Coordinates of C-alpha atoms in Angstrom, one line a residue:
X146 CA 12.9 -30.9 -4.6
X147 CA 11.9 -30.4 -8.1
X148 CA 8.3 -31.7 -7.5
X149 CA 7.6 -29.7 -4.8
X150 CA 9.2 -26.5 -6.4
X151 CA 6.6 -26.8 -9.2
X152 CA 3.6 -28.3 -7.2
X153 CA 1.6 -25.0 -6.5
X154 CA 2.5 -23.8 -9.9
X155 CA 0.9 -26.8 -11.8
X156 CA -2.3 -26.4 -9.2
X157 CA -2.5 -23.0 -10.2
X158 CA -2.9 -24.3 -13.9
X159 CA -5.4 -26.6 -12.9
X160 CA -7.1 -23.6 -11.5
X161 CA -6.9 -22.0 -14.9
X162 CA -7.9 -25.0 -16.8
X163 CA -11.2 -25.0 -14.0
X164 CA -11.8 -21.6 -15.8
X165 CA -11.5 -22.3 -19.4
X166 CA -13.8 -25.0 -18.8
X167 CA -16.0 -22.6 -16.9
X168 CA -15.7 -20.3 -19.9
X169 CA -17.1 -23.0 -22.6
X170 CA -20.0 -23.9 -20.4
X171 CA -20.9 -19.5 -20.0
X172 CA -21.0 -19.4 -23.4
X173 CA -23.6 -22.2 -23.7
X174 CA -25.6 -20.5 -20.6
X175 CA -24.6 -23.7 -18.5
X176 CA -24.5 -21.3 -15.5
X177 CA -24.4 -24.6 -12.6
X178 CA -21.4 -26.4 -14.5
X179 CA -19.8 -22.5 -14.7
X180 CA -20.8 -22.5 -10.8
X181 CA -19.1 -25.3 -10.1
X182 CA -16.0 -25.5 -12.2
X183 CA -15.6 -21.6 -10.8
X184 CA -15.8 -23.3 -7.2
X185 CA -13.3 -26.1 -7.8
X186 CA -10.9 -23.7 -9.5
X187 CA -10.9 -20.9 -6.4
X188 CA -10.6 -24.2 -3.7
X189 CA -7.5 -24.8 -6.1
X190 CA -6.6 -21.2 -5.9
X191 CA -6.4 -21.8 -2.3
X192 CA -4.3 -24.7 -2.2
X193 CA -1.7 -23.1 -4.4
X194 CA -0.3 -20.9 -1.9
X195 CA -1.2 -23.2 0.5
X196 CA 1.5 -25.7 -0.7
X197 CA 3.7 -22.9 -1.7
X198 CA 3.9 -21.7 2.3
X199 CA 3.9 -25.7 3.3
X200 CA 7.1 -26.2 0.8
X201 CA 8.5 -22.8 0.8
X202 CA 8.9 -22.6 -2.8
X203 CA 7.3 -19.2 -3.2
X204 CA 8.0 -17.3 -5.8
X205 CA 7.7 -14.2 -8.1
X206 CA 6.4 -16.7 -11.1
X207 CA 3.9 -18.1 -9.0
X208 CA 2.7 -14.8 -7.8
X209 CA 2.0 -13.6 -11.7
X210 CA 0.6 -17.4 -12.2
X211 CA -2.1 -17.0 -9.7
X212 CA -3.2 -13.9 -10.8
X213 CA -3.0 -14.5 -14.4
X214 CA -5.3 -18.0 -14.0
X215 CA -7.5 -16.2 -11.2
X216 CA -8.1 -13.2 -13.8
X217 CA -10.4 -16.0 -16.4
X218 CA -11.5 -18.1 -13.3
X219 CA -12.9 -15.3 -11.1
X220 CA -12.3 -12.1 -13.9
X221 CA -13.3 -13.0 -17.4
X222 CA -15.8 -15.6 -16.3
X223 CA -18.5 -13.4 -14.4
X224 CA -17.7 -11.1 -16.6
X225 CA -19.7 -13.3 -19.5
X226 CA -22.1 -14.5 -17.3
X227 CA -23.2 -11.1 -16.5
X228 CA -23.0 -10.4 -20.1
X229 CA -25.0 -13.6 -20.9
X230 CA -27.8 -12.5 -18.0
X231 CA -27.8 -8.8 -19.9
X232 CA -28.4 -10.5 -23.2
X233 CA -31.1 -12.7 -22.4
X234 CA -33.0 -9.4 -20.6
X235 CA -31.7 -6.7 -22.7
X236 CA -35.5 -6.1 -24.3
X237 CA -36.1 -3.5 -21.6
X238 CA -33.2 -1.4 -22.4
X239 CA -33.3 1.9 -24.6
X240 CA -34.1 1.6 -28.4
X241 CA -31.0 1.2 -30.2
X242 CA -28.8 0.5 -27.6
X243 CA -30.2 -3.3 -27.3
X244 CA -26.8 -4.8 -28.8
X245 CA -24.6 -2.6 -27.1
X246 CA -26.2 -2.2 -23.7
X247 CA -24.8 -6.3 -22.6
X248 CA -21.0 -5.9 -23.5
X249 CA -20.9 -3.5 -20.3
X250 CA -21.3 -6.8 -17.9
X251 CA -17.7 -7.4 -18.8
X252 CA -16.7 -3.8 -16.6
X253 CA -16.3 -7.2 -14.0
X254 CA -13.7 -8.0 -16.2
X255 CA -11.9 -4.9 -16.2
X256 CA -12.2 -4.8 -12.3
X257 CA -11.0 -7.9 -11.9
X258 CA -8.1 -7.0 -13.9
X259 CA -7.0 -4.0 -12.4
X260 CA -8.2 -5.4 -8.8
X261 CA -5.5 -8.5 -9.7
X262 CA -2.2 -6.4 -11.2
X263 CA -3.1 -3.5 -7.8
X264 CA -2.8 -6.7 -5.6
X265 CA 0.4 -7.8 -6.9
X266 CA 2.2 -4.5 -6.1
X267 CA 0.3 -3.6 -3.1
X268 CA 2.6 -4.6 0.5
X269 CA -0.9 -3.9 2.5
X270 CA -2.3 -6.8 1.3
X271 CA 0.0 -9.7 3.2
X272 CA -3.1 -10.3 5.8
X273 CA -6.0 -8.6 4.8
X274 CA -7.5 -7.4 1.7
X275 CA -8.1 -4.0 0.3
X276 CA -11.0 -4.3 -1.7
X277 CA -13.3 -7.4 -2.7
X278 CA -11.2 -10.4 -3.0
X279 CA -12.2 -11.6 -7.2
X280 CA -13.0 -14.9 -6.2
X281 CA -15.8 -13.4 -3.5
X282 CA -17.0 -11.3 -6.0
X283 CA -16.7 -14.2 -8.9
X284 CA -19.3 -15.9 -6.3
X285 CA -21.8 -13.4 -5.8
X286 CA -21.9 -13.1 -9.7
X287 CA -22.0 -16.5 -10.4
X288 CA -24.9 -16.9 -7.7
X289 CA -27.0 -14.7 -9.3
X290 CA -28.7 -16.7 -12.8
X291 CA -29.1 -19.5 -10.1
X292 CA -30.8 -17.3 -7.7
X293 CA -33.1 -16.6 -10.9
X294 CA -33.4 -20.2 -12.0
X295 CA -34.3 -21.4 -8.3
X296 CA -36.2 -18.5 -7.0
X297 CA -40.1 -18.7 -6.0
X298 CA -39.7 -14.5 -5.0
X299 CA -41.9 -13.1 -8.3
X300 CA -39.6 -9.4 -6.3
X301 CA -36.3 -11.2 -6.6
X302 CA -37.4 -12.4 -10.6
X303 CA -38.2 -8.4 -11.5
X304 CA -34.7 -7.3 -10.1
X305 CA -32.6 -10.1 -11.7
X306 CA -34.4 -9.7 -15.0
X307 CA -34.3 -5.8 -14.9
X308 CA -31.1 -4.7 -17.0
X309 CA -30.4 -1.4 -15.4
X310 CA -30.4 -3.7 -12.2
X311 CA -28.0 -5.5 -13.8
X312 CA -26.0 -2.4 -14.8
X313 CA -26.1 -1.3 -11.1
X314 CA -24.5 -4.7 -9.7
X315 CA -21.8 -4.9 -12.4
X316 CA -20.6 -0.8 -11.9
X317 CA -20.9 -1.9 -7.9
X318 CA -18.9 -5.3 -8.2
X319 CA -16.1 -3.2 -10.3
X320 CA -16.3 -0.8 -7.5
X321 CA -16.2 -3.3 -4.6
X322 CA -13.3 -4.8 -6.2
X323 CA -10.8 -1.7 -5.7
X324 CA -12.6 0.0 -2.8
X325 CA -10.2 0.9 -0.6
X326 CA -12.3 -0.9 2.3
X327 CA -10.1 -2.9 4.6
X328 CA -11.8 -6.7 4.5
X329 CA -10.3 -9.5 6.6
X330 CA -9.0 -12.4 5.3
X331 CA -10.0 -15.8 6.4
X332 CA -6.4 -17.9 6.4
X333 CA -6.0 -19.4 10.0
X334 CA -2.5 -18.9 11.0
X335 CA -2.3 -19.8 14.5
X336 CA -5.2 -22.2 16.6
X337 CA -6.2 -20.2 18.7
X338 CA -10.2 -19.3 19.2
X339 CA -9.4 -15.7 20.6
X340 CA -7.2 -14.9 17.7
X341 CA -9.9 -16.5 14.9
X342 CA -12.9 -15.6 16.6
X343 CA -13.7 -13.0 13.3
X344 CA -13.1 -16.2 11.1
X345 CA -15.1 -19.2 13.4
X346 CA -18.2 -16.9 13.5
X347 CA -18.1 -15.9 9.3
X348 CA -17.9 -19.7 8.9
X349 CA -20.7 -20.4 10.9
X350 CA -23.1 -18.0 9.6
X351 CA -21.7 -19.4 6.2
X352 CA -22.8 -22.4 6.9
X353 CA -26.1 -21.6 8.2
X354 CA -26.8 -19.1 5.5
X355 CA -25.9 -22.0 2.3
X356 CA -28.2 -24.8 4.3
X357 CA -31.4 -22.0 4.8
X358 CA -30.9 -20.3 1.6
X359 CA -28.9 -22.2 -1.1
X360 CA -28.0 -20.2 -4.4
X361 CA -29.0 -17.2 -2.8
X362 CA -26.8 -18.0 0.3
X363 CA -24.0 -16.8 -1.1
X364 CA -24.9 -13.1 -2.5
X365 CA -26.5 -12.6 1.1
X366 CA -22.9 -14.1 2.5
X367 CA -20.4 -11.8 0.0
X368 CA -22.9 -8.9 1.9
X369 CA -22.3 -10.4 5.1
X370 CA -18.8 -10.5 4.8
X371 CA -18.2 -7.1 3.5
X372 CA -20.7 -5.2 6.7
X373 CA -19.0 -7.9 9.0
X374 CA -15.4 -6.3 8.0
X375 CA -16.9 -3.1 8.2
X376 CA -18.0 -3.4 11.4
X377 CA -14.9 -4.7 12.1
X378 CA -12.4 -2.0 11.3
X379 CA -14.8 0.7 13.5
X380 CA -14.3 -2.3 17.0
X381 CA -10.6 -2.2 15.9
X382 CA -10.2 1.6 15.8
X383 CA -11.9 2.1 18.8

């Protein structure tokens, strides 16, 4: 009973452990290994709850666990990946604002932050989410230098390479995070097609969109999911 009380807890560590590891490699502009141990950490970040539901051993401490581990794995970490990306291109920003103007990529951290401590006291957010889930968001930042690195699109280059572009998708990702837009979420309760439909066809067009696209897959997924919620809440209202 004891192993399974403290099972999701020590995969929630693993999940922060993912994101320290993911912080070491941000700070050396390793932005694939910060990809990847991000990944690992939110596929542990599933699994946590996961087990916690399986062995009904939820609990308040796990609750504050999850968020604390997913505020460096999904909060702190695109936060210095966007502040790495602003560094690197900062020579296009105004005179004498060039070692200031990157510190503002980590507004995703503050998000996140808030987003996170909002989530744990918020009772409308049992099956759905209010706002951009952080590890969607954590994605679409940490798609972004491998969008540049991959990219053939001279368009796509310009934008990610533009500070005040830059600016403009950190202030929108700190927005998207506590936007009080209804998103669904994709845990499959029950087997059942009719009840899962919204789920079956975002993983399909997941799929397709990662084996067409790649890196920049997932930006043009987070998108997809967020107008595909949208579109949602005005069927269910009707």
């Amino acid at each position: 009973m004891t192993i399974k009380k403290h099972t999701p807890n020590l995969i929630t560590l693993l999940n922060l452990f993912c994101g320290c590891i993911a912080l070491v490699f941000a700070f050396n502009q390793d932005f694939e290994m910060v990809f990847y141990f991000v990944c690992l950490g939110i596929f542990l970040d599933f699994f946590d709850g996961f087990f916690a539901r399986l062995f009904r051993v939820s609990s308040p401490l796990g609750l504050q666990l999850d968020s604390l581990a997913d505020m460096v794995t999904s909060g702190v970490v695109p936060g210095l990946v966007m502040y790495q990306m602003m560094i690197s291109h900062a020579t296009t920003a105004p005179a004498g604002h060039l070692q200031f103007f990157p510190y503002l990529g980590f507004v995703i951290a503050l998000g996140s932050c808030y987003r996170l401590a909002n989530f744990n006291i918020d009772t409308r957010q049992t099956d759905s989410f209010i706002g951009l889930p952080t590890p969607a968001n954590a994605l679409f930042i940490l798609s972004l230098p491998l969008v540049l690195k991959y990219t053939d699109s001279i368009f796509i280059v310009e934008l990610l390479t533009n500070p005040w572009f830059l600016l403009v998708l950190t202030v929108l990702s700190a927005f998207m995070l506590n936007a009080e837009i209804p998103l669904f979420s994709l845990k499959i309760k029950k087997f059942s097609f009719k009840e899962n439909t919204l789920q079956i066809v975002f993983l399909i067009c997941a799929v397709l969109l990662l084996v067409f696209f790649c890196y920049l897959g997932i930006p043009l997924l987070i998108l997809f999911y967020v107008l595909l919620s949208v579109l949602n809440n005005k069927v269910v209202k009707k």
